Amino acid sequence: MDYEYSAKSNSIILRQPDFDLDETLDCGQAFRWVKTAENEYSGALLSRPLVIRCLDKADGVFELCGTTEEDFLGVWQEYFDLATDYGELKRRFSEDETLSKACAFAGGIRILKQDAWEALSSFIISQNNNIPRIKGIIGRLCEHYGGYPSIEQLADETPESLGFLRAGFRAKYLTDAVEKLRSGEVSLDRARTLPTDEARAELMKIKGVGPKVADCAMLFGLYRIDAFPKDVWVKRVMAQYYPDGLPECVRGVEGIAQQYLFHYIRSISK
DNA sequence: TTCCAGGCGTATC
DNA sequence: GATACGCATGGA
């Protein structure tokens, strides 16, 4: 990894190929990044804020503002999945025609390794909903709590008390998740160590968590890159391009292929 | 007005 | 196991 830390400005200069801010931060895998200027986003992991700016698109140069070297190495390096070679993955995917087009279309997508609770709760909110409204609900949640609320912070909430979110029927799913995670009936740490199928079943004990939400929570929150969330868009891709199933080249990294395909089909459908 | 959105619970067969 | 329908909300 190629980076320099400036103690004077408390920022990191990072050289990173295969990384586009719009394609990664505004593609519907995380909902709290705000585009604050051209080539600049402001966001957070839990309550740790960050401004990230692209200084040179062609050469892949980024500035991460307001972060110590310790935070960069301990938090953001993992969050932006900097240790994974996406160039190598894209070469692997290039043997499939549709994936090849998808990677060429948005080659700067990366998987964000998010907090497990934030990913799970965000995708509970996402069901039968559109991305602008998901962002609105999560924005009201964070505004109310001064940051993304922990499971414990939500302990006393009821579907009624969460009415300010305007989350509709999803409010009762959030409180069920909080209840089952607090009681230990469901455990994210347990899910972390279980095989993918059993982890999915563990998460699906929560009301409002079906196969798709569970797969998103696993892919973005537990970094199970073999999870392949099938939403309405990916179902369209499957019906149109892969009626006989996914190609061999995505085996084991289905979740990463899913992100390229999701972005591609949404873009060409507009 | 109707349709749709990073689905799921429930009823029914 | 598969299929049909309702669900809160808000933008197109």
PDB file of C-alpha atoms (C1' of nucleotides) in Angstrom:
ATOM      1  CA  MET A   1       0.000   0.000   0.000  1.00  0.00           C
ATOM      2  CA  ASP A   2       1.315   3.364  -1.077  1.00  0.00           C
ATOM      3  CA  TYR A   3       0.617   6.235   1.320  1.00  0.00           C
ATOM      4  CA  GLU A   4       2.169   9.143   3.167  1.00  0.00           C
ATOM      5  CA  TYR A   5       1.082  10.638   6.460  1.00  0.00           C
ATOM      6  CA  SER A   6       1.335  14.335   7.106  1.00  0.00           C
ATOM      7  CA  ALA A   7       1.332  15.102  10.818  1.00  0.00           C
ATOM      8  CA  LYS A   8       1.085  18.805  10.048  1.00  0.00           C
ATOM      9  CA  SER A   9      -2.297  18.532   8.303  1.00  0.00           C
ATOM     10  CA  ASN A  10      -3.298  15.302  10.078  1.00  0.00           C
ATOM     11  CA  SER A  11      -4.095  13.673   6.776  1.00  0.00           C
ATOM     12  CA  ILE A  12      -3.110  10.745   4.589  1.00  0.00           C
ATOM     13  CA  ILE A  13      -2.162  10.924   0.948  1.00  0.00           C
ATOM     14  CA  LEU A  14      -3.053   7.583  -0.595  1.00  0.00           C
ATOM     15  CA  ARG A  15      -2.229   6.195  -4.013  1.00  0.00           C
ATOM     16  CA  GLN A  16      -4.804   3.554  -4.813  1.00  0.00           C
ATOM     17  CA  PRO A  17      -5.840   2.129  -8.183  1.00  0.00           C
ATOM     18  CA  ASP A  18      -9.320   0.684  -8.846  1.00  0.00           C
ATOM     19  CA  PHE A  19     -10.995   3.193  -6.545  1.00  0.00           C
ATOM     20  CA  ASP A  20     -13.645   5.721  -7.545  1.00  0.00           C
ATOM     21  CA  LEU A  21     -15.407   7.701  -4.835  1.00  0.00           C
ATOM     22  CA  ASP A  22     -18.766   8.071  -6.627  1.00  0.00           C
ATOM     23  CA  GLU A  23     -18.842   4.418  -7.631  1.00  0.00           C
ATOM     24  CA  THR A  24     -17.942   3.186  -4.140  1.00  0.00           C
ATOM     25  CA  LEU A  25     -19.522   5.664  -1.729  1.00  0.00           C
ATOM     26  CA  ASP A  26     -22.706   6.461  -3.655  1.00  0.00           C
ATOM     27  CA  CYS A  27     -23.684   3.088  -5.072  1.00  0.00           C
ATOM     28  CA  GLY A  28     -26.164   1.877  -2.473  1.00  0.00           C
ATOM     29  CA  GLN A  29     -23.935  -0.234  -0.251  1.00  0.00           C
ATOM     30  CA  ALA A  30     -23.479   2.465   2.399  1.00  0.00           C
ATOM     31  CA  PHE A  31     -25.962   5.270   3.017  1.00  0.00           C
ATOM     32  CA  ARG A  32     -24.170   7.875   5.128  1.00  0.00           C
ATOM     33  CA  TRP A  33     -21.566   9.285   2.753  1.00  0.00           C
ATOM     34  CA  VAL A  34     -22.455  12.786   1.602  1.00  0.00           C
ATOM     35  CA  LYS A  35     -20.958  14.305  -1.502  1.00  0.00           C
ATOM     36  CA  THR A  36     -19.673  17.636  -0.208  1.00  0.00           C
ATOM     37  CA  ALA A  37     -17.935  18.803  -3.379  1.00  0.00           C
ATOM     38  CA  GLU A  38     -16.847  17.417  -6.719  1.00  0.00           C
ATOM     39  CA  ASN A  39     -14.468  14.539  -5.866  1.00  0.00           C
ATOM     40  CA  GLU A  40     -15.102  14.899  -2.131  1.00  0.00           C
ATOM     41  CA  TYR A  41     -17.205  12.921   0.364  1.00  0.00           C
ATOM     42  CA  SER A  42     -17.865  13.308   4.048  1.00  0.00           C
ATOM     43  CA  GLY A  43     -18.906  10.358   6.170  1.00  0.00           C
ATOM     44  CA  ALA A  44     -18.129   8.156   9.127  1.00  0.00           C
ATOM     45  CA  LEU A  45     -17.522   4.654  10.375  1.00  0.00           C
ATOM     46  CA  LEU A  46     -19.681   4.491  13.512  1.00  0.00           C
ATOM     47  CA  SER A  47     -18.772   7.806  15.189  1.00  0.00           C
ATOM     48  CA  ARG A  48     -15.385   8.219  13.540  1.00  0.00           C
ATOM     49  CA  PRO A  49     -15.704  10.942  10.889  1.00  0.00           C
ATOM     50  CA  LEU A  50     -13.721  11.250   7.696  1.00  0.00           C
ATOM     51  CA  VAL A  51     -13.489  13.531   4.699  1.00  0.00           C
ATOM     52  CA  ILE A  52     -12.037  11.820   1.663  1.00  0.00           C
ATOM     53  CA  ARG A  53     -11.074  13.678  -1.471  1.00  0.00           C
ATOM     54  CA  CYS A  54      -9.823  12.531  -4.829  1.00  0.00           C
ATOM     55  CA  LEU A  55      -6.887  14.707  -5.883  1.00  0.00           C
ATOM     56  CA  ASP A  56      -6.077  12.975  -9.156  1.00  0.00           C
ATOM     57  CA  LYS A  57      -8.533  10.639 -10.835  1.00  0.00           C
ATOM     58  CA  ALA A  58      -6.177   9.464 -13.545  1.00  0.00           C
ATOM     59  CA  ASP A  59      -3.422   8.446 -11.122  1.00  0.00           C
ATOM     60  CA  GLY A  60      -5.721   7.423  -8.272  1.00  0.00           C
ATOM     61  CA  VAL A  61      -4.498   9.872  -5.622  1.00  0.00           C
ATOM     62  CA  PHE A  62      -6.649  10.484  -2.546  1.00  0.00           C
ATOM     63  CA  GLU A  63      -6.494  12.607   0.558  1.00  0.00           C
ATOM     64  CA  LEU A  64      -8.035  11.335   3.795  1.00  0.00           C
ATOM     65  CA  CYS A  65      -8.521  14.392   5.996  1.00  0.00           C
ATOM     66  CA  GLY A  66      -8.658  14.458   9.765  1.00  0.00           C
ATOM     67  CA  THR A  67      -7.188  11.063  10.465  1.00  0.00           C
ATOM     68  CA  THR A  68      -4.129   9.899  12.302  1.00  0.00           C
ATOM     69  CA  GLU A  69      -1.820   7.328  10.802  1.00  0.00           C
ATOM     70  CA  GLU A  70      -2.968   4.950  13.513  1.00  0.00           C
ATOM     71  CA  ASP A  71      -6.626   5.363  12.480  1.00  0.00           C
ATOM     72  CA  PHE A  72      -5.747   4.988   8.844  1.00  0.00           C
ATOM     73  CA  LEU A  73      -3.885   1.732   9.393  1.00  0.00           C
ATOM     74  CA  GLY A  74      -6.261   0.422  12.043  1.00  0.00           C
ATOM     75  CA  VAL A  75      -9.625   1.519  10.641  1.00  0.00           C
ATOM     76  CA  TRP A  76      -9.770   3.050   7.183  1.00  0.00           C
ATOM     77  CA  GLN A  77      -7.365   0.683   5.489  1.00  0.00           C
ATOM     78  CA  GLU A  78      -9.726  -2.140   6.313  1.00  0.00           C
ATOM     79  CA  TYR A  79     -12.926  -0.161   5.712  1.00  0.00           C
ATOM     80  CA  PHE A  80     -11.918   0.682   2.135  1.00  0.00           C
ATOM     81  CA  ASP A  81     -10.653  -2.872   1.648  1.00  0.00           C
ATOM     82  CA  LEU A  82      -7.263  -1.589   0.526  1.00  0.00           C
ATOM     83  CA  ALA A  83      -5.548  -4.963   0.923  1.00  0.00           C
ATOM     84  CA  THR A  84      -7.700  -6.585  -1.774  1.00  0.00           C
ATOM     85  CA  ASP A  85      -6.412  -6.451  -5.338  1.00  0.00           C
ATOM     86  CA  TYR A  86      -9.480  -5.415  -7.348  1.00  0.00           C
ATOM     87  CA  GLY A  87      -7.402  -5.265 -10.531  1.00  0.00           C
ATOM     88  CA  GLU A  88      -6.757  -8.977 -10.205  1.00  0.00           C
ATOM     89  CA  LEU A  89     -10.462  -9.645  -9.563  1.00  0.00           C
ATOM     90  CA  LYS A  90     -11.460  -7.648 -12.639  1.00  0.00           C
ATOM     91  CA  ARG A  91      -9.009  -9.600 -14.790  1.00  0.00           C
ATOM     92  CA  ARG A  92     -10.604 -12.758 -13.478  1.00  0.00           C
ATOM     93  CA  PHE A  93     -14.108 -11.454 -14.254  1.00  0.00           C
ATOM     94  CA  SER A  94     -13.115 -10.333 -17.745  1.00  0.00           C
ATOM     95  CA  GLU A  95     -13.610 -13.814 -19.175  1.00  0.00           C
ATOM     96  CA  ASP A  96     -17.357 -13.320 -18.779  1.00  0.00           C
ATOM     97  CA  GLU A  97     -18.885 -10.963 -21.310  1.00  0.00           C
ATOM     98  CA  THR A  98     -21.459  -9.265 -19.112  1.00  0.00           C
ATOM     99  CA  LEU A  99     -19.144  -8.920 -16.121  1.00  0.00           C
ATOM    100  CA  SER A 100     -16.439  -7.617 -18.378  1.00  0.00           C
ATOM    101  CA  LYS A 101     -18.769  -4.839 -19.511  1.00  0.00           C
ATOM    102  CA  ALA A 102     -19.863  -4.160 -15.945  1.00  0.00           C
ATOM    103  CA  CYS A 103     -16.250  -3.826 -14.756  1.00  0.00           C
ATOM    104  CA  ALA A 104     -15.398  -1.580 -17.685  1.00  0.00           C
ATOM    105  CA  PHE A 105     -18.414   0.563 -16.926  1.00  0.00           C
ATOM    106  CA  ALA A 106     -17.590   1.156 -13.245  1.00  0.00           C
ATOM    107  CA  GLY A 107     -14.153  -0.234 -12.489  1.00  0.00           C
ATOM    108  CA  GLY A 108     -13.695   1.833  -9.357  1.00  0.00           C
ATOM    109  CA  ILE A 109     -16.183  -0.039  -7.194  1.00  0.00           C
ATOM    110  CA  ARG A 110     -14.870  -1.487  -3.959  1.00  0.00           C
ATOM    111  CA  ILE A 111     -16.669  -3.310  -1.165  1.00  0.00           C
ATOM    112  CA  LEU A 112     -16.867  -1.240   2.010  1.00  0.00           C
ATOM    113  CA  LYS A 113     -16.188  -3.329   5.113  1.00  0.00           C
ATOM    114  CA  GLN A 114     -18.784  -1.714   7.324  1.00  0.00           C
ATOM    115  CA  ASP A 115     -19.780  -2.132  10.936  1.00  0.00           C
ATOM    116  CA  ALA A 116     -21.935  -5.242  11.248  1.00  0.00           C
ATOM    117  CA  TRP A 117     -24.800  -3.605  13.138  1.00  0.00           C
ATOM    118  CA  GLU A 118     -24.899  -0.578  10.870  1.00  0.00           C
ATOM    119  CA  ALA A 119     -24.982  -2.799   7.784  1.00  0.00           C
ATOM    120  CA  LEU A 120     -27.665  -5.089   9.201  1.00  0.00           C
ATOM    121  CA  SER A 121     -29.926  -2.265  10.354  1.00  0.00           C
ATOM    122  CA  SER A 122     -29.367  -0.227   7.192  1.00  0.00           C
ATOM    123  CA  PHE A 123     -30.450  -3.108   4.987  1.00  0.00           C
ATOM    124  CA  ILE A 124     -33.450  -3.853   7.189  1.00  0.00           C
ATOM    125  CA  ILE A 125     -34.472  -0.275   6.367  1.00  0.00           C
ATOM    126  CA  SER A 126     -33.661  -0.789   2.688  1.00  0.00           C
ATOM    127  CA  GLN A 127     -36.329  -3.389   1.963  1.00  0.00           C
ATOM    128  CA  ASN A 128     -38.997  -2.424  -0.571  1.00  0.00           C
ATOM    129  CA  ASN A 129     -37.555   1.073  -0.470  1.00  0.00           C
ATOM    130  CA  ASN A 130     -35.517   3.353  -2.702  1.00  0.00           C
ATOM    131  CA  ILE A 131     -32.010   4.656  -2.058  1.00  0.00           C
ATOM    132  CA  PRO A 132     -32.859   8.359  -1.509  1.00  0.00           C
ATOM    133  CA  ARG A 133     -35.502   7.425   1.061  1.00  0.00           C
ATOM    134  CA  ILE A 134     -33.177   4.916   2.784  1.00  0.00           C
ATOM    135  CA  LYS A 135     -30.640   7.729   3.148  1.00  0.00           C
ATOM    136  CA  GLY A 136     -33.359   9.979   4.553  1.00  0.00           C
ATOM    137  CA  ILE A 137     -34.396   7.490   7.228  1.00  0.00           C
ATOM    138  CA  ILE A 138     -30.787   6.745   8.251  1.00  0.00           C
ATOM    139  CA  GLY A 139     -30.030  10.465   8.231  1.00  0.00           C
ATOM    140  CA  ARG A 140     -32.898  11.131  10.670  1.00  0.00           C
ATOM    141  CA  LEU A 141     -31.719   8.231  12.844  1.00  0.00           C
ATOM    142  CA  CYS A 142     -28.173   9.607  13.063  1.00  0.00           C
ATOM    143  CA  GLU A 143     -29.326  13.158  13.558  1.00  0.00           C
ATOM    144  CA  HIS A 144     -31.500  12.056  16.464  1.00  0.00           C
ATOM    145  CA  TYR A 145     -28.692  10.131  18.164  1.00  0.00           C
ATOM    146  CA  GLY A 146     -25.761  12.339  17.192  1.00  0.00           C
ATOM    147  CA  GLY A 147     -24.200   9.545  15.148  1.00  0.00           C
ATOM    148  CA  TYR A 148     -25.149   6.022  14.217  1.00  0.00           C
ATOM    149  CA  PRO A 149     -26.866   4.559  17.309  1.00  0.00           C
ATOM    150  CA  SER A 150     -25.540   1.414  18.934  1.00  0.00           C
ATOM    151  CA  ILE A 151     -27.783  -1.531  19.730  1.00  0.00           C
ATOM    152  CA  GLU A 152     -27.775  -0.448  23.396  1.00  0.00           C
ATOM    153  CA  GLN A 153     -28.780   3.102  22.539  1.00  0.00           C
ATOM    154  CA  LEU A 154     -31.873   1.724  20.816  1.00  0.00           C
ATOM    155  CA  ALA A 155     -32.778  -0.560  23.709  1.00  0.00           C
ATOM    156  CA  ASP A 156     -35.818   1.427  24.853  1.00  0.00           C
ATOM    157  CA  GLU A 157     -37.227   2.302  21.447  1.00  0.00           C
ATOM    158  CA  THR A 158     -40.559   0.967  20.263  1.00  0.00           C
ATOM    159  CA  PRO A 159     -42.013   1.016  16.756  1.00  0.00           C
ATOM    160  CA  GLU A 160     -44.106   3.968  17.918  1.00  0.00           C
ATOM    161  CA  SER A 161     -41.206   5.919  19.423  1.00  0.00           C
ATOM    162  CA  LEU A 162     -39.332   5.461  16.151  1.00  0.00           C
ATOM    163  CA  GLY A 163     -42.153   7.158  14.292  1.00  0.00           C
ATOM    164  CA  PHE A 164     -39.951  10.197  13.647  1.00  0.00           C
ATOM    165  CA  LEU A 165     -37.921   8.056  11.247  1.00  0.00           C
ATOM    166  CA  ARG A 166     -40.932   7.664   8.936  1.00  0.00           C
ATOM    167  CA  ALA A 167     -39.617   4.172   8.258  1.00  0.00           C
ATOM    168  CA  GLY A 168     -43.101   2.715   7.912  1.00  0.00           C
ATOM    169  CA  PHE A 169     -43.531  -0.991   8.566  1.00  0.00           C
ATOM    170  CA  ARG A 170     -39.746  -1.403   8.950  1.00  0.00           C
ATOM    171  CA  ALA A 171     -39.682   0.224  12.416  1.00  0.00           C
ATOM    172  CA  LYS A 172     -40.964  -2.960  14.048  1.00  0.00           C
ATOM    173  CA  TYR A 173     -38.229  -4.948  12.305  1.00  0.00           C
ATOM    174  CA  LEU A 174     -35.573  -2.644  13.772  1.00  0.00           C
ATOM    175  CA  THR A 175     -36.894  -3.071  17.298  1.00  0.00           C
ATOM    176  CA  ASP A 176     -37.072  -6.834  16.839  1.00  0.00           C
ATOM    177  CA  ALA A 177     -33.414  -6.837  15.770  1.00  0.00           C
ATOM    178  CA  VAL A 178     -32.426  -4.761  18.803  1.00  0.00           C
ATOM    179  CA  GLU A 179     -34.375  -7.078  21.102  1.00  0.00           C
ATOM    180  CA  LYS A 180     -32.920 -10.315  19.728  1.00  0.00           C
ATOM    181  CA  LEU A 181     -29.367  -8.990  19.605  1.00  0.00           C
ATOM    182  CA  ARG A 182     -29.574  -7.673  23.169  1.00  0.00           C
ATOM    183  CA  SER A 183     -31.005 -10.910  24.520  1.00  0.00           C
ATOM    184  CA  GLY A 184     -28.400 -12.977  22.714  1.00  0.00           C
ATOM    185  CA  GLU A 185     -31.053 -14.886  20.778  1.00  0.00           C
ATOM    186  CA  VAL A 186     -29.157 -13.672  17.721  1.00  0.00           C
ATOM    187  CA  SER A 187     -25.469 -12.874  17.822  1.00  0.00           C
ATOM    188  CA  LEU A 188     -23.438 -11.030  15.215  1.00  0.00           C
ATOM    189  CA  ASP A 189     -20.248 -12.456  16.713  1.00  0.00           C
ATOM    190  CA  ARG A 190     -21.644 -15.949  16.319  1.00  0.00           C
ATOM    191  CA  ALA A 191     -22.672 -15.183  12.736  1.00  0.00           C
ATOM    192  CA  ARG A 192     -19.136 -13.947  12.104  1.00  0.00           C
ATOM    193  CA  THR A 193     -17.669 -17.380  12.785  1.00  0.00           C
ATOM    194  CA  LEU A 194     -20.398 -19.623  11.311  1.00  0.00           C
ATOM    195  CA  PRO A 195     -20.315 -21.023   7.774  1.00  0.00           C
ATOM    196  CA  THR A 196     -22.182 -18.751   5.366  1.00  0.00           C
ATOM    197  CA  ASP A 197     -25.411 -20.778   5.214  1.00  0.00           C
ATOM    198  CA  GLU A 198     -25.653 -21.023   9.000  1.00  0.00           C
ATOM    199  CA  ALA A 199     -24.765 -17.356   9.438  1.00  0.00           C
ATOM    200  CA  ARG A 200     -27.594 -16.462   7.054  1.00  0.00           C
ATOM    201  CA  ALA A 201     -30.025 -18.608   9.044  1.00  0.00           C
ATOM    202  CA  GLU A 202     -28.840 -16.956  12.264  1.00  0.00           C
ATOM    203  CA  LEU A 203     -29.570 -13.463  10.923  1.00  0.00           C
ATOM    204  CA  MET A 204     -32.909 -14.569   9.491  1.00  0.00           C
ATOM    205  CA  LYS A 205     -34.201 -15.253  13.008  1.00  0.00           C
ATOM    206  CA  ILE A 206     -34.831 -11.500  13.086  1.00  0.00           C
ATOM    207  CA  LYS A 207     -38.226 -10.386  11.804  1.00  0.00           C
ATOM    208  CA  GLY A 208     -37.779  -8.449   8.587  1.00  0.00           C
ATOM    209  CA  VAL A 209     -34.513 -10.191   7.737  1.00  0.00           C
ATOM    210  CA  GLY A 210     -34.967 -12.482   4.768  1.00  0.00           C
ATOM    211  CA  PRO A 211     -32.360 -13.935   2.397  1.00  0.00           C
ATOM    212  CA  LYS A 212     -31.565 -10.643   0.667  1.00  0.00           C
ATOM    213  CA  VAL A 213     -31.132  -8.494   3.785  1.00  0.00           C
ATOM    214  CA  ALA A 214     -29.127 -11.273   5.446  1.00  0.00           C
ATOM    215  CA  ASP A 215     -26.825 -11.519   2.434  1.00  0.00           C
ATOM    216  CA  CYS A 216     -26.261  -7.749   2.427  1.00  0.00           C
ATOM    217  CA  ALA A 217     -25.501  -7.777   6.151  1.00  0.00           C
ATOM    218  CA  MET A 218     -23.035 -10.610   5.559  1.00  0.00           C
ATOM    219  CA  LEU A 219     -21.400  -9.053   2.506  1.00  0.00           C
ATOM    220  CA  PHE A 220     -21.060  -5.486   3.797  1.00  0.00           C
ATOM    221  CA  GLY A 221     -21.025  -6.085   7.560  1.00  0.00           C
ATOM    222  CA  LEU A 222     -19.295  -9.432   7.982  1.00  0.00           C
ATOM    223  CA  TYR A 223     -17.332  -9.326   4.737  1.00  0.00           C
ATOM    224  CA  ARG A 224     -18.587 -12.649   3.444  1.00  0.00           C
ATOM    225  CA  ILE A 225     -17.701 -12.064  -0.163  1.00  0.00           C
ATOM    226  CA  ASP A 226     -19.333 -15.343  -1.166  1.00  0.00           C
ATOM    227  CA  ALA A 227     -22.731 -13.866  -0.200  1.00  0.00           C
ATOM    228  CA  PHE A 228     -24.703 -12.838  -3.301  1.00  0.00           C
ATOM    229  CA  PRO A 229     -27.638 -10.564  -2.423  1.00  0.00           C
ATOM    230  CA  LYS A 230     -30.452 -10.911  -4.956  1.00  0.00           C
ATOM    231  CA  ASP A 231     -32.488  -7.734  -5.048  1.00  0.00           C
ATOM    232  CA  VAL A 232     -34.889  -6.711  -7.798  1.00  0.00           C
ATOM    233  CA  TRP A 233     -32.020  -5.441  -9.964  1.00  0.00           C
ATOM    234  CA  VAL A 234     -29.800  -8.475  -9.601  1.00  0.00           C
ATOM    235  CA  LYS A 235     -32.800 -10.682 -10.332  1.00  0.00           C
ATOM    236  CA  ARG A 236     -33.140  -8.796 -13.607  1.00  0.00           C
ATOM    237  CA  VAL A 237     -29.453  -9.410 -14.375  1.00  0.00           C
ATOM    238  CA  MET A 238     -29.834 -13.088 -13.612  1.00  0.00           C
ATOM    239  CA  ALA A 239     -32.940 -13.461 -15.775  1.00  0.00           C
ATOM    240  CA  GLN A 240     -31.425 -11.556 -18.678  1.00  0.00           C
ATOM    241  CA  TYR A 241     -27.784 -12.666 -18.691  1.00  0.00           C
ATOM    242  CA  TYR A 242     -27.403 -15.715 -16.437  1.00  0.00           C
ATOM    243  CA  PRO A 243     -30.504 -17.914 -16.792  1.00  0.00           C
ATOM    244  CA  ASP A 244     -28.330 -20.961 -16.062  1.00  0.00           C
ATOM    245  CA  GLY A 245     -26.540 -19.483 -13.059  1.00  0.00           C
ATOM    246  CA  LEU A 246     -23.397 -17.487 -12.389  1.00  0.00           C
ATOM    247  CA  PRO A 247     -20.203 -18.139 -14.360  1.00  0.00           C
ATOM    248  CA  GLU A 248     -17.342 -20.146 -12.911  1.00  0.00           C
ATOM    249  CA  CYS A 249     -15.033 -17.120 -12.621  1.00  0.00           C
ATOM    250  CA  VAL A 250     -17.001 -15.560  -9.749  1.00  0.00           C
ATOM    251  CA  ARG A 251     -16.883 -18.605  -7.477  1.00  0.00           C
ATOM    252  CA  GLY A 252     -15.963 -17.603  -3.953  1.00  0.00           C
ATOM    253  CA  VAL A 253     -16.193 -13.874  -4.665  1.00  0.00           C
ATOM    254  CA  GLU A 254     -19.820 -13.667  -5.785  1.00  0.00           C
ATOM    255  CA  GLY A 255     -20.493 -10.642  -3.606  1.00  0.00           C
ATOM    256  CA  ILE A 256     -17.879  -8.522  -5.330  1.00  0.00           C
ATOM    257  CA  ALA A 257     -19.184  -9.512  -8.766  1.00  0.00           C
ATOM    258  CA  GLN A 258     -22.650  -8.639  -7.497  1.00  0.00           C
ATOM    259  CA  GLN A 259     -21.624  -5.027  -6.883  1.00  0.00           C
ATOM    260  CA  TYR A 260     -20.366  -4.555 -10.434  1.00  0.00           C
ATOM    261  CA  LEU A 261     -23.512  -6.167 -11.844  1.00  0.00           C
ATOM    262  CA  PHE A 262     -25.849  -4.169  -9.598  1.00  0.00           C
ATOM    263  CA  HIS A 263     -24.312  -0.880 -10.664  1.00  0.00           C
ATOM    264  CA  TYR A 264     -24.235  -1.899 -14.333  1.00  0.00           C
ATOM    265  CA  ILE A 265     -27.850  -3.003 -14.680  1.00  0.00           C
ATOM    266  CA  ARG A 266     -29.128   0.072 -12.833  1.00  0.00           C
ATOM    267  CA  SER A 267     -27.125   2.350 -15.083  1.00  0.00           C
ATOM    268  CA  ILE A 268     -28.140   0.822 -18.392  1.00  0.00           C
ATOM    269  CA  SER A 269     -31.795   0.718 -17.307  1.00  0.00           C
ATOM    270  CA  LYS A 270     -31.988   4.484 -16.901  1.00  0.00           C
TER     271      LYS A 270
ATOM    272  C1'  DT B   1     -53.842   8.268 -10.131  1.00  0.00           C
ATOM    273  C1'  DT B   2     -50.926   4.487 -10.382  1.00  0.00           C
ATOM    274  C1'  DC B   3     -46.521   2.450 -10.145  1.00  0.00           C
ATOM    275  C1'  DC B   4     -42.275   1.494  -8.024  1.00  0.00           C
ATOM    276  C1'  DA B   5     -38.390   1.064  -4.655  1.00  0.00           C
ATOM    277  C1'  DG B   6     -31.190  -2.992  -2.771  1.00  0.00           C
ATOM    278  C1'  DG B   7     -38.182  -7.613   0.462  1.00  0.00           C
ATOM    279  C1'  DC B   8     -40.493  -9.904   3.759  1.00  0.00           C
ATOM    280  C1'  DG B   9     -44.419 -12.000   6.581  1.00  0.00           C
ATOM    281  C1'  DT B  10     -48.422 -14.487   6.093  1.00  0.00           C
ATOM    282  C1'  DA B  11     -51.991 -17.220   4.048  1.00  0.00           C
ATOM    283  C1'  DT B  12     -53.035 -20.738   0.898  1.00  0.00           C
ATOM    284  C1'  DC B  13     -52.437 -24.549  -2.064  1.00  0.00           C
TER     285       DC B  13
ATOM    286  C1'  DG C   1     -41.887 -25.356  -2.301  1.00  0.00           C
ATOM    287  C1'  DA C   2     -44.278 -22.114  -4.883  1.00  0.00           C
ATOM    288  C1'  DT C   3     -47.267 -18.278  -5.558  1.00  0.00           C
ATOM    289  C1'  DA C   4     -50.288 -14.108  -4.263  1.00  0.00           C
ATOM    290  C1'  DC C   5     -50.983 -10.257  -1.594  1.00  0.00           C
ATOM    291  C1'  DG C   6     -50.456  -6.460   1.791  1.00  0.00           C
ATOM    292  C1'  DC C   7     -47.390  -3.324   3.709  1.00  0.00           C
ATOM    293  C1'  DA C   8     -45.617   2.714   5.132  1.00  0.00           C
ATOM    294  C1'  DT C   9     -43.763   6.197   2.675  1.00  0.00           C
ATOM    295  C1'  DG C  10     -42.737   9.344  -0.937  1.00  0.00           C
ATOM    296  C1'  DG C  11     -41.021  10.410  -5.626  1.00  0.00           C
ATOM    297  C1'  DA C  12     -41.851   9.867 -10.580  1.00  0.00           C
TER     298       DA C  12
END
